[in-house]
Amino acid sequence: MSKRFTAGAVATAAALALTAAGLGVPASAAPSTSRTFTVVAEDGVAADTAVAAIRAAGGTVVSRSDEVGMFQVTSDRADFAARATAAPTLIGAAEQKVIGRKPKLDRVEQEHLTAAGAAGAAGAAGAAGAAAKKGAKLDPLDEKLWGLEMIRADKARKIEPGDRRVTVGVLDTGVDASNPDIAPNFNWSLSRNFAPDLVDVDGACEVASCLDPVGTDDGGHGTHVAGTIGAAANGFGLSGVAPNVSLVELKGGQDSGYFFLDPVVNALVYAGRSGIDVVNMSFYVDPWLYNCTANPADSPEDQAEQRAIIKAMKRALVFAHNKGVTLVGALGNNNEDLGAPRTDTTSPDYGADPYPRPIDNNSCWDLPTEGPHVIGVSSLGPSGKKSDFSNYGTEQISVAAPGGWFRDGFGTDSYRTDANMILSSYPKHVLQEEGSVDADGNIVAGFEESVFKQCKANGECGYYTYLQGTSMASPHAAGVAALIVSRYGKPQGRGGFGMAPDLVEQHLYRTAAEHACPEPRLQQYRNEGRDETYDAYCAGGVNFNGFYGYGIVDAYAAVKTPLKPNARP
C-alpha cells in the first residue's frame, strides 16, 4: 500500500539479514550477541524437517506456526542467516525487522485552520444539518457520520444491527476498550496481543513484561478503525456500521506503528484457528513499497528478503481464508493504479538510501491488499468522488467506501474542513500526546471542530477525532461484511456461527451500489492543489471500474437482498 501519504517514519528498526541461496557462506564466523530471526520453510517441507535444518544452521526455535511454515528463531551465530538460507529446505532467515506500518494518516494534512472557526464550523454544521434532516442521527455524534449515511448503515440496522456471535478482528495497533462506545462490544476472551513492545522501536515498555494488556492502544489507529466497524449504538458518542457485533483486538502492530512479519502472520493464523469471522487490515508493508520476487534493481539479499515476506504473508492469508475468515484490506494511499505501478523511488524507506526500482506488475505485490482473498477497498470523500490520495485500478480494487477527503467540496464552504473526514473513537492519552487534549482531559482551544468529548453522568468519558485514508474506508466495508455474516450466517461446529468467506464476498459485491466512472475519465486535482502525479484514469464500465470496483458498499442492500449462493457479482 501507500507510503506517499505518510508523515514519515517514526523509528528506525534493526537491519534485516536475509541471504539468498547461492551466495557464499563464510567458512567460519565468530559467535555474536543472540538475535531473533523469522525463518520461512520452502513449500511442501514438513515442520519437523524445517526445525532440524534450523538447528543444523545454529538456531533455536522459540515459537512456530506450522500451518504456514514459519518459525521464530534465536541464534548467536553471526552467519546464521546465510547458513539457514543455504539449506535447501528453507527459503530464508530474516532478522527481526519491521515489515509494515500503519499510515500516519494526515488528519488535516498539517492544515488545521488556525482560526478553528469560520470554514471548519460552517462545514461541520452543514454536514450535521444534512444528516439530521434525513433522520440519520442515532447517537449524539452520528449526525457527523456522513459515511454511515452514504452506505445506508443507518437504515440497515433497523433490519440487522449485527449479531453478537459474529466476531470482527481488528489487526492493528490495539483497541482502547475503555471507550464507552467500544467497551460494550469488546470481546476480552478472544482478544490477543501478538506484538510485545520492542525498546529499540517503541521506547521504554509501559509494563514489566513489555506485553501491553489487551484493551489498550498506544497508537490510536486501531481504536479509530474499531469504532467505525462496531461502536455501540447506545445513545452515547457515536455508532459503527455494525453496532451489535463483537470486536476482537488482534494487535499485530507495535506502539510506534510498525508491523513485524511474525506478529502479523501469527495474528492471521490465530484468527483462522479461533473462528474469527472478519479481519480488517488497514496497514501496509515496509520497507519496500512493493515486495518483488526478483527485481533486478535489488541486491540478492533484498530479493530473498522480499520472497520470504511474500511467501509467509500469502500462506497466512490463504490459511485464514480457508478457516472461514473474510479478509478486508485498505487499497492504499499512494494515488496510484495498482495494475500499472510507477517506478518506486521511496524504497527502502529506512536503513539505507532509497533508489529507483522499476516495478514489474507480474512479480511484485503491495501486501496485504494484493494478497489472495483480500477485499481491496478504495476511499471516497463525502461528494462520492475518489479521494485524491486513494489507490485505484481494475486489477486490485473490489469495492469503494467512505474514507474521507479533507480537500473535497472545492468551491463550497465545506472545502478543506475536518467534517469531510471520518470521525471515530480515539484514545484520550494519544490525543494528549498529540496536543489536542490537555492534562485535565479537556479539548485544547483550536481543536473544537476536530476532537470531541462525550461524558456520562458517572464521569466516564469517550474521545473522538477525524482521520482520513483508505484505512478509514476498509472498516466501513468490514462492517458491512459483518452484517452479512450476521444476517445470513449459520451455526457451525460446536456452538460456532459463521459464513463461508466466498459467499460473504460475493454478496458484498452483488449488493454494492454501482457507480459509473466520472467524466472526464481522467480526473485531475489541480483545484485541490495536487500536481500531475495525482492524475487518475478511471477504466471500466458501470458494473465494475477502477475507482469504485463493483460499487460503493451498501449495508442496507446487503441485509435486505436475499442471499443467492450461486449468483455472480
Coordinates of C-alpha atoms in Angstrom, one line a residue:
M1 CA 0.0 0.0 0.0
S2 CA 0.9 3.6 0.1
K3 CA 3.5 5.5 2.0
R4 CA 3.3 8.6 -0.2
F5 CA 0.6 9.8 2.2
T6 CA 2.5 9.3 5.4
A7 CA 4.1 11.9 7.6
G8 CA 7.3 9.9 7.7
A9 CA 8.8 7.0 9.7
V10 CA 8.6 7.2 13.4
A11 CA 11.5 5.0 14.2
T12 CA 14.4 3.1 12.7
A13 CA 14.4 -0.6 13.2
A14 CA 17.2 -3.1 13.3
A15 CA 18.6 -4.3 10.0
L16 CA 17.2 -7.4 8.4
A17 CA 19.7 -10.0 7.4
L18 CA 18.4 -12.3 4.7
T19 CA 20.7 -14.1 2.3
A20 CA 19.7 -15.7 -1.0
A21 CA 20.6 -19.3 -1.8
G22 CA 23.7 -19.5 -3.9
L23 CA 25.6 -16.7 -2.0
G24 CA 28.8 -17.6 -0.4
V25 CA 28.5 -18.8 3.1
P26 CA 31.5 -17.9 5.3
A27 CA 33.7 -20.9 6.2
S28 CA 33.7 -19.7 9.8
A29 CA 32.1 -17.0 11.8
A30 CA 32.7 -15.9 15.3
P31 CA 29.6 -16.1 17.6
S32 CA 27.9 -12.8 18.3
T33 CA 25.1 -11.5 20.6
S34 CA 22.0 -13.6 20.3
R35 CA 19.5 -12.2 17.7
T36 CA 15.9 -13.1 16.7
F37 CA 15.0 -14.3 13.2
T38 CA 11.9 -15.3 11.4
V39 CA 12.6 -18.4 9.2
V40 CA 10.3 -19.5 6.4
A41 CA 10.4 -23.0 5.1
E42 CA 10.1 -24.0 1.4
D43 CA 6.8 -25.2 0.0
G44 CA 6.0 -28.8 1.0
V45 CA 8.6 -29.1 3.7
A46 CA 7.4 -30.8 6.9
A47 CA 7.7 -28.7 10.1
D48 CA 10.0 -31.1 11.8
T49 CA 12.3 -31.2 8.8
A50 CA 12.5 -27.4 8.8
V51 CA 13.2 -27.4 12.6
A52 CA 16.1 -29.9 12.0
A53 CA 17.5 -27.6 9.3
I54 CA 17.2 -24.6 11.6
R55 CA 19.1 -26.4 14.4
A56 CA 21.8 -27.5 11.9
A57 CA 22.3 -23.9 11.0
G58 CA 22.8 -22.9 14.6
G59 CA 19.4 -21.7 15.6
T60 CA 16.9 -22.4 18.4
V61 CA 13.2 -22.4 17.6
V62 CA 11.3 -20.4 20.2
S63 CA 7.9 -20.4 18.6
R64 CA 6.4 -22.0 15.4
S65 CA 3.5 -21.6 13.1
D66 CA 3.4 -25.0 11.4
E67 CA 0.3 -24.0 9.4
V68 CA 2.3 -21.5 7.4
G69 CA 5.8 -23.0 7.7
M70 CA 7.1 -20.0 9.8
F71 CA 9.4 -20.2 12.8
Q72 CA 10.7 -17.6 15.3
V73 CA 14.4 -18.5 16.0
T74 CA 17.2 -17.1 18.1
S75 CA 20.8 -17.6 17.3
D76 CA 24.2 -16.2 18.4
R77 CA 25.9 -17.1 15.2
A78 CA 26.8 -14.1 13.1
D79 CA 26.3 -16.3 9.9
F80 CA 23.0 -17.9 10.9
A81 CA 21.0 -16.1 8.2
A82 CA 23.4 -17.3 5.5
R83 CA 23.6 -20.8 6.8
A84 CA 19.8 -21.1 7.1
T85 CA 19.1 -19.7 3.6
A86 CA 21.7 -22.1 2.1
A87 CA 19.7 -25.0 3.4
P88 CA 17.6 -26.4 0.6
T89 CA 14.5 -26.8 2.9
L90 CA 14.4 -23.2 4.0
I91 CA 13.6 -20.0 2.0
G92 CA 15.5 -17.7 4.3
A93 CA 16.1 -16.3 7.8
A94 CA 15.0 -12.8 8.3
E95 CA 16.4 -11.0 11.3
Q96 CA 13.5 -9.4 13.2
K97 CA 12.7 -6.2 11.3
V98 CA 9.7 -4.1 10.5
I99 CA 7.7 -5.2 7.5
G100 CA 4.7 -2.9 7.9
R101 CA 3.4 0.3 9.2
K102 CA 0.1 1.9 9.9
P103 CA -0.3 5.0 7.8
K104 CA 0.4 8.3 9.6
L105 CA -2.9 9.3 8.1
D106 CA -2.9 13.0 7.6
R107 CA -5.6 14.2 9.9
V108 CA -5.8 17.5 8.1
E109 CA -2.6 17.3 6.2
Q110 CA -0.9 19.6 8.7
E111 CA -3.5 22.2 7.7
H112 CA -5.7 22.7 10.7
L113 CA -7.4 26.1 10.2
T114 CA -5.7 28.2 12.8
A115 CA -8.9 30.2 13.3
A116 CA -10.6 26.8 14.1
G117 CA -13.6 28.7 13.2
A118 CA -15.2 30.0 10.1
A119 CA -14.8 27.4 7.4
G120 CA -14.5 24.5 9.7
A121 CA -17.5 25.3 11.7
A122 CA -19.6 26.0 8.6
G123 CA -18.6 22.7 7.0
A124 CA -19.4 20.8 10.2
A125 CA -22.7 22.5 10.7
G126 CA -23.7 21.8 7.1
A127 CA -22.9 18.1 7.3
A128 CA -24.7 17.8 10.6
G129 CA -27.8 19.6 9.3
A130 CA -28.0 17.3 6.3
A131 CA -27.8 14.2 8.3
A132 CA -30.3 15.4 10.9
K133 CA -32.9 16.2 8.2
K134 CA -32.6 12.7 6.9
G135 CA -33.1 11.2 10.3
A136 CA -29.6 9.5 10.4
K137 CA -28.9 10.7 13.9
L138 CA -28.9 7.8 16.4
D139 CA -26.1 8.6 18.9
P140 CA -25.2 12.2 19.6
L141 CA -22.3 12.4 17.2
D142 CA -23.9 10.3 14.5
E143 CA -25.0 13.4 12.7
K144 CA -21.4 13.9 11.8
L145 CA -21.0 10.4 10.3
W146 CA -21.8 11.1 6.6
G147 CA -20.1 7.8 5.9
L148 CA -22.9 5.8 7.6
E149 CA -25.5 7.7 5.5
M150 CA -23.5 7.1 2.3
I151 CA -23.6 3.3 2.8
R152 CA -27.1 3.3 4.3
A153 CA -25.9 1.7 7.6
D154 CA -28.4 3.8 9.5
K155 CA -31.2 2.1 7.6
A156 CA -29.6 -1.3 7.6
R157 CA -29.5 -1.6 11.4
K158 CA -33.3 -1.4 11.5
I159 CA -33.2 -4.8 9.8
E160 CA -29.9 -6.2 11.1
P161 CA -27.8 -4.3 13.6
G162 CA -25.3 -7.2 13.9
D163 CA -25.1 -10.5 15.8
R164 CA -23.1 -10.7 19.0
R165 CA -21.8 -14.1 17.8
V166 CA -20.2 -12.5 14.8
T167 CA -16.5 -11.5 15.5
V168 CA -14.5 -8.9 13.7
G169 CA -10.8 -8.9 14.2
V170 CA -9.0 -5.5 14.2
L171 CA -5.5 -6.4 13.1
D172 CA -3.9 -3.1 14.0
T173 CA -2.1 -1.2 16.8
G174 CA -4.5 -2.3 19.5
V175 CA -8.0 -1.2 20.6
D176 CA -8.9 1.1 23.5
A177 CA -11.6 -0.9 25.3
S178 CA -12.1 1.8 27.9
N179 CA -14.0 3.9 25.4
P180 CA -17.7 3.7 26.3
D181 CA -18.6 3.0 22.7
I182 CA -16.1 0.2 22.4
A183 CA -16.5 -1.4 25.8
P184 CA -20.0 -3.0 25.2
N185 CA -18.8 -4.9 22.1
F186 CA -15.2 -5.7 23.1
N187 CA -14.5 -9.4 23.2
W188 CA -12.0 -9.9 26.0
S189 CA -11.8 -13.7 25.8
L190 CA -10.7 -13.7 22.1
S191 CA -8.5 -10.6 22.0
R192 CA -4.8 -11.1 21.9
N193 CA -1.6 -9.0 21.7
F194 CA 0.9 -10.6 19.3
A195 CA 3.4 -7.6 19.3
P196 CA 5.4 -7.2 22.5
D197 CA 6.9 -3.7 22.9
L198 CA 10.5 -3.5 21.5
V199 CA 12.6 -0.9 23.2
D200 CA 14.6 -0.1 20.1
V201 CA 11.4 0.6 18.2
D202 CA 8.8 1.6 20.7
G203 CA 10.8 3.2 23.5
A204 CA 10.5 2.1 27.2
C205 CA 8.0 -0.6 28.0
E206 CA 4.9 0.5 29.8
V207 CA 4.6 -2.8 31.7
A208 CA 7.2 -5.1 33.1
S209 CA 6.5 -7.9 30.7
C210 CA 6.6 -5.5 27.7
L211 CA 3.4 -7.1 26.5
D212 CA 0.7 -4.4 26.7
P213 CA -2.5 -5.8 28.1
V214 CA -5.4 -6.3 25.6
G215 CA -7.9 -3.4 25.5
T216 CA -5.2 -0.8 25.2
D217 CA -3.9 1.2 22.2
D218 CA -0.9 3.5 22.3
G219 CA -1.1 4.4 18.6
G220 CA -4.8 5.3 18.2
H221 CA -5.2 3.9 14.7
G222 CA -6.7 0.6 15.7
T223 CA -9.3 2.3 18.0
H224 CA -10.4 4.5 15.2
V225 CA -10.8 1.6 12.9
A226 CA -12.7 -0.4 15.6
G227 CA -15.2 2.4 16.2
T228 CA -16.1 2.6 12.6
I229 CA -16.7 -1.1 12.4
G230 CA -18.7 -1.6 15.6
A231 CA -19.1 1.2 18.0
A232 CA -22.2 0.5 20.1
A233 CA -25.5 2.3 19.3
N234 CA -26.1 3.1 22.9
G235 CA -27.2 6.7 23.0
F236 CA -23.7 7.8 23.7
G237 CA -20.9 9.2 21.5
L238 CA -21.3 7.6 18.0
S239 CA -22.2 4.3 16.5
G240 CA -20.5 2.0 14.0
V241 CA -21.6 0.2 10.8
A242 CA -22.4 -3.0 12.7
P243 CA -23.2 -1.8 16.3
N244 CA -24.0 -5.2 17.8
V245 CA -21.1 -7.4 16.6
S246 CA -18.2 -8.4 18.7
L247 CA -14.8 -6.6 18.3
V248 CA -11.6 -8.6 18.7
E249 CA -8.3 -7.0 19.2
L250 CA -5.6 -8.6 17.1
K251 CA -2.6 -6.5 18.0
G252 CA -0.1 -7.1 15.2
G253 CA 1.5 -3.6 15.2
Q254 CA 4.0 -2.0 17.5
D255 CA 3.1 1.0 19.6
S256 CA 5.2 3.0 17.2
G257 CA 3.0 1.9 14.3
Y258 CA 5.4 -0.5 12.7
F259 CA 4.3 -4.1 11.8
F260 CA 6.7 -7.1 12.0
L261 CA 6.2 -10.2 9.9
D262 CA 6.0 -12.6 12.8
P263 CA 3.1 -10.9 14.8
V264 CA 1.1 -10.2 11.6
V265 CA 1.3 -13.8 10.4
N266 CA 0.6 -15.1 13.9
A267 CA -2.4 -12.9 14.2
L268 CA -3.8 -14.2 10.9
V269 CA -3.2 -17.8 11.9
Y270 CA -4.9 -17.2 15.2
A271 CA -7.9 -15.6 13.5
G272 CA -8.3 -18.8 11.5
R273 CA -7.8 -21.1 14.4
S274 CA -10.2 -19.2 16.6
G275 CA -13.1 -18.8 14.2
I276 CA -12.9 -15.0 13.7
D277 CA -15.5 -14.1 11.0
V278 CA -14.0 -10.9 9.5
V279 CA -10.5 -9.4 9.8
N280 CA -9.8 -5.8 8.9
M281 CA -6.2 -4.9 7.7
S282 CA -5.5 -1.2 7.5
F283 CA -1.7 -1.4 7.3
Y284 CA 0.9 -1.7 4.6
V285 CA 4.2 -3.5 4.2
D286 CA 7.6 -2.0 4.7
P287 CA 10.5 -1.4 4.0
W288 CA 9.5 -2.0 0.3
L289 CA 6.6 -0.2 -1.3
Y290 CA 6.3 -3.3 -3.4
N291 CA 7.7 -6.7 -2.5
C292 CA 9.1 -8.4 -5.6
T293 CA 10.4 -11.9 -6.2
A294 CA 13.5 -10.9 -8.2
N295 CA 13.7 -7.2 -9.0
P296 CA 16.9 -6.6 -10.9
A297 CA 17.3 -3.3 -9.1
D298 CA 17.6 -5.1 -5.8
S299 CA 20.5 -6.9 -4.3
P300 CA 20.3 -10.7 -4.0
E301 CA 19.9 -10.3 -0.2
D302 CA 17.0 -7.9 -0.7
Q303 CA 15.4 -10.1 -3.2
A304 CA 15.5 -13.0 -0.8
E305 CA 14.0 -10.8 2.0
Q306 CA 11.1 -9.9 -0.2
R307 CA 10.5 -13.5 -1.3
A308 CA 10.2 -14.6 2.3
I309 CA 7.8 -11.8 3.1
I310 CA 5.6 -12.7 0.1
K311 CA 5.6 -16.4 0.9
A312 CA 4.7 -16.0 4.6
M313 CA 2.0 -13.4 4.0
K314 CA 0.3 -15.3 1.2
R315 CA 0.3 -18.5 3.3
A316 CA -1.2 -16.8 6.2
L317 CA -3.9 -15.1 4.2
V318 CA -4.8 -18.4 2.5
F319 CA -4.9 -20.2 5.8
A320 CA -7.2 -17.6 7.4
H321 CA -9.5 -17.7 4.4
N322 CA -9.7 -21.5 4.3
K323 CA -10.6 -21.4 8.0
G324 CA -13.6 -19.1 7.3
V325 CA -12.2 -15.6 7.7
T326 CA -13.4 -12.9 5.4
L327 CA -10.3 -10.6 4.8
V328 CA -10.8 -6.9 4.1
G329 CA -7.9 -4.5 3.4
A330 CA -7.2 -0.9 2.6
L331 CA -6.2 -0.3 -1.0
G332 CA -3.5 2.2 -0.1
N333 CA -2.9 5.9 -0.1
N334 CA -0.3 6.3 -2.9
N335 CA -2.6 7.8 -5.5
E336 CA -1.6 5.0 -7.9
D337 CA -3.1 2.5 -10.3
L338 CA -2.0 -0.8 -8.7
G339 CA -2.2 -2.5 -12.0
A340 CA 0.3 -0.1 -13.6
P341 CA 2.6 0.8 -10.7
R342 CA 5.1 3.7 -11.1
T343 CA 8.8 3.4 -10.5
D344 CA 9.3 3.1 -6.8
T345 CA 11.6 5.8 -5.7
T346 CA 10.9 5.6 -2.0
S347 CA 12.2 2.2 -1.0
P348 CA 13.8 1.1 1.2
D349 CA 12.3 3.7 3.4
Y350 CA 14.9 3.4 6.2
G351 CA 18.2 1.7 6.9
A352 CA 19.6 2.6 3.5
D353 CA 19.1 5.3 0.9
P354 CA 16.1 4.7 -1.4
Y355 CA 16.8 4.2 -5.1
P356 CA 14.7 3.9 -8.3
R357 CA 13.1 0.4 -8.6
P358 CA 11.1 -0.2 -11.8
I359 CA 8.1 -2.3 -10.7
D360 CA 7.1 -5.4 -12.7
N361 CA 3.4 -5.8 -12.1
N362 CA 3.6 -9.6 -12.6
S363 CA 6.2 -10.3 -9.9
C364 CA 5.7 -7.5 -7.3
W365 CA 3.0 -7.2 -4.7
D366 CA 1.6 -4.5 -2.4
L367 CA 0.8 -6.6 0.6
P368 CA -1.6 -7.4 2.2
T369 CA -4.1 -5.7 -0.2
E370 CA -2.8 -7.6 -3.3
G371 CA -2.6 -10.9 -1.4
P372 CA -5.0 -13.8 -2.0
H373 CA -8.6 -13.5 -0.9
V374 CA -8.3 -9.8 0.3
I375 CA -11.2 -7.5 -0.5
G376 CA -9.5 -4.3 -1.5
V377 CA -11.2 -1.0 -0.7
S378 CA -10.7 2.4 -2.2
S379 CA -11.5 5.7 -0.4
L380 CA -14.3 8.2 -1.2
G381 CA -15.0 11.7 0.1
P382 CA -18.5 12.9 1.1
S383 CA -19.2 14.0 -2.5
G384 CA -18.7 10.4 -3.7
K385 CA -15.6 11.3 -5.6
K386 CA -12.4 9.2 -5.2
S387 CA -10.2 10.7 -2.6
D388 CA -7.2 12.2 -4.4
F389 CA -4.8 10.0 -2.3
S390 CA -6.6 6.7 -2.8
N391 CA -5.1 3.9 -4.9
Y392 CA -7.3 2.5 -7.6
G393 CA -7.3 0.3 -10.7
T394 CA -9.3 -2.6 -12.1
E395 CA -6.7 -5.2 -11.3
Q396 CA -6.9 -4.9 -7.5
I397 CA -10.0 -2.9 -6.5
S398 CA -13.0 -4.7 -5.1
V399 CA -15.3 -2.0 -3.7
A400 CA -15.3 1.6 -2.6
A401 CA -16.3 3.1 0.8
P402 CA -16.2 6.3 2.7
G403 CA -12.6 7.1 3.7
G404 CA -12.7 10.9 3.9
W405 CA -11.1 13.6 1.9
F406 CA -10.2 16.8 3.6
R407 CA -10.0 18.7 0.2
D408 CA -13.4 17.6 -1.0
G409 CA -16.0 20.2 -1.8
F410 CA -13.9 22.7 -3.8
G411 CA -15.8 25.9 -4.3
T412 CA -18.1 25.2 -1.3
D413 CA -18.0 26.1 2.4
S414 CA -17.0 22.5 3.2
Y415 CA -13.8 22.6 1.2
R416 CA -10.8 21.8 3.4
T417 CA -12.8 21.1 6.6
D418 CA -12.5 18.4 9.2
A419 CA -16.1 17.4 8.6
N420 CA -15.0 15.9 5.2
M421 CA -13.1 13.2 7.0
I422 CA -14.2 10.2 9.1
L423 CA -15.0 10.7 12.8
S424 CA -14.4 7.8 15.2
S425 CA -13.2 6.8 18.6
Y426 CA -9.7 7.6 19.8
P427 CA -7.7 7.1 23.0
K428 CA -7.5 10.1 25.3
H429 CA -3.9 9.6 26.1
V430 CA -2.9 9.6 22.4
L431 CA -4.8 12.9 21.9
Q432 CA -3.0 14.3 24.9
E433 CA 0.4 13.3 23.5
E434 CA -0.6 14.9 20.2
G435 CA -1.6 18.1 22.0
S436 CA -5.3 18.4 21.2
V437 CA -6.4 17.4 24.7
D438 CA -4.9 18.8 27.9
A439 CA -3.7 17.1 31.1
D440 CA -7.2 17.5 32.6
G441 CA -8.9 15.8 29.7
N442 CA -10.3 19.0 28.2
I443 CA -10.1 19.8 24.4
V444 CA -7.4 22.4 23.7
A445 CA -8.6 25.7 22.1
G446 CA -8.4 25.4 18.3
F447 CA -9.4 21.8 18.2
E448 CA -13.1 22.1 19.0
E449 CA -14.1 21.1 15.4
S450 CA -11.7 18.2 15.1
V451 CA -11.8 16.5 18.6
F452 CA -15.0 15.7 20.6
K453 CA -15.5 14.6 24.2
Q454 CA -18.6 12.8 25.4
C455 CA -19.2 12.0 29.1
K456 CA -21.7 10.0 31.1
A457 CA -23.3 11.1 34.4
N458 CA -20.8 8.9 36.3
G459 CA -17.9 10.9 34.8
E460 CA -16.9 8.2 32.3
C461 CA -15.8 9.9 29.0
G462 CA -15.0 8.9 25.4
Y463 CA -13.0 10.8 22.9
Y464 CA -13.3 11.0 19.1
T465 CA -11.4 12.6 16.3
Y466 CA -11.2 12.8 12.5
L467 CA -8.9 10.8 10.2
Q468 CA -8.9 10.1 6.5
G469 CA -7.4 7.4 4.3
T470 CA -8.2 4.0 2.8
S471 CA -7.6 2.9 6.4
M472 CA -10.9 4.5 7.2
A473 CA -12.7 3.1 4.1
S474 CA -11.7 -0.5 4.8
P475 CA -13.6 -0.7 8.2
H476 CA -16.8 0.5 6.5
A477 CA -16.6 -2.5 4.2
A478 CA -15.6 -4.8 7.0
G479 CA -18.6 -3.6 9.0
V480 CA -20.9 -4.4 6.1
A481 CA -19.3 -7.9 5.7
A482 CA -20.0 -8.4 9.4
L483 CA -23.7 -7.5 8.8
I484 CA -23.8 -10.0 6.0
V485 CA -22.5 -12.8 8.3
S486 CA -24.9 -11.7 11.0
R487 CA -27.9 -11.8 8.6
Y488 CA -27.1 -14.9 6.6
G489 CA -24.6 -16.9 8.7
K490 CA -25.5 -20.3 10.2
P491 CA -24.5 -22.3 13.2
Q492 CA -21.2 -24.2 12.7
G493 CA -19.4 -26.8 14.7
R494 CA -19.5 -26.8 18.5
G495 CA -21.6 -23.7 19.2
G496 CA -19.9 -21.7 16.4
F497 CA -21.6 -19.3 13.9
G498 CA -20.3 -18.1 10.6
M499 CA -20.5 -17.9 6.8
A500 CA -18.1 -19.0 4.0
P501 CA -15.9 -16.0 3.1
D502 CA -16.5 -16.6 -0.7
L503 CA -20.3 -16.2 -0.1
V504 CA -19.7 -13.0 2.0
E505 CA -17.5 -11.5 -0.7
Q506 CA -20.0 -12.4 -3.4
H507 CA -22.9 -10.9 -1.6
L508 CA -20.9 -7.8 -0.7
Y509 CA -20.1 -7.2 -4.4
R510 CA -23.6 -8.1 -5.7
T511 CA -25.3 -5.6 -3.3
A512 CA -22.8 -2.7 -3.7
A513 CA -24.3 0.4 -5.3
E514 CA -22.9 0.6 -8.8
H515 CA -21.2 3.9 -9.7
A516 CA -20.0 4.9 -13.1
C517 CA -16.7 6.4 -13.8
P518 CA -16.6 10.2 -13.7
E519 CA -16.5 12.4 -16.8
P520 CA -13.9 13.1 -17.9
R521 CA -12.4 9.7 -17.0
L522 CA -9.1 11.3 -16.5
Q523 CA -9.5 13.0 -13.1
Q524 CA -7.2 15.8 -12.2
Y525 CA -7.0 17.5 -8.8
R526 CA -5.4 20.9 -9.7
N527 CA -8.2 22.9 -8.0
E528 CA -7.3 20.9 -4.8
G529 CA -3.7 21.8 -5.1
R530 CA -2.4 18.5 -6.4
D531 CA 0.2 18.0 -9.2
E532 CA 0.1 15.6 -12.2
T533 CA 1.2 12.7 -10.0
Y534 CA -2.3 12.6 -8.6
D535 CA -4.0 12.4 -12.1
A536 CA -6.1 9.2 -12.2
Y537 CA -7.8 7.5 -15.1
C538 CA -10.9 5.5 -14.4
A539 CA -11.2 2.5 -16.6
G540 CA -14.2 0.1 -16.8
G541 CA -17.9 0.3 -17.0
V542 CA -20.8 0.9 -14.7
N543 CA -20.8 -2.6 -13.1
F544 CA -17.1 -2.6 -12.5
N545 CA -14.4 0.1 -12.8
G546 CA -11.1 1.2 -11.4
F547 CA -12.4 3.9 -9.0
Y548 CA -15.4 2.1 -7.5
G549 CA -14.9 -1.6 -8.2
Y550 CA -18.3 -3.4 -8.0
G551 CA -19.6 -0.2 -6.4
I552 CA -19.9 1.6 -3.1
V553 CA -20.7 -0.9 -0.2
D554 CA -24.4 -0.7 0.7
A555 CA -25.2 -2.0 4.1
Y556 CA -29.0 -1.7 3.6
A557 CA -29.0 -3.6 0.3
A558 CA -26.7 -6.2 1.9
V559 CA -29.1 -7.1 4.7
K560 CA -32.3 -6.7 2.7
T561 CA -31.4 -8.5 -0.5
P562 CA -31.9 -12.3 -0.3
L563 CA -28.7 -14.4 -0.5
K564 CA -28.0 -16.1 -3.8
P565 CA -25.2 -18.5 -3.2
N566 CA -24.5 -19.1 -6.9
A567 CA -25.0 -15.6 -8.1
R568 CA -22.2 -13.6 -9.8
P569 CA -21.5 -10.0 -8.8

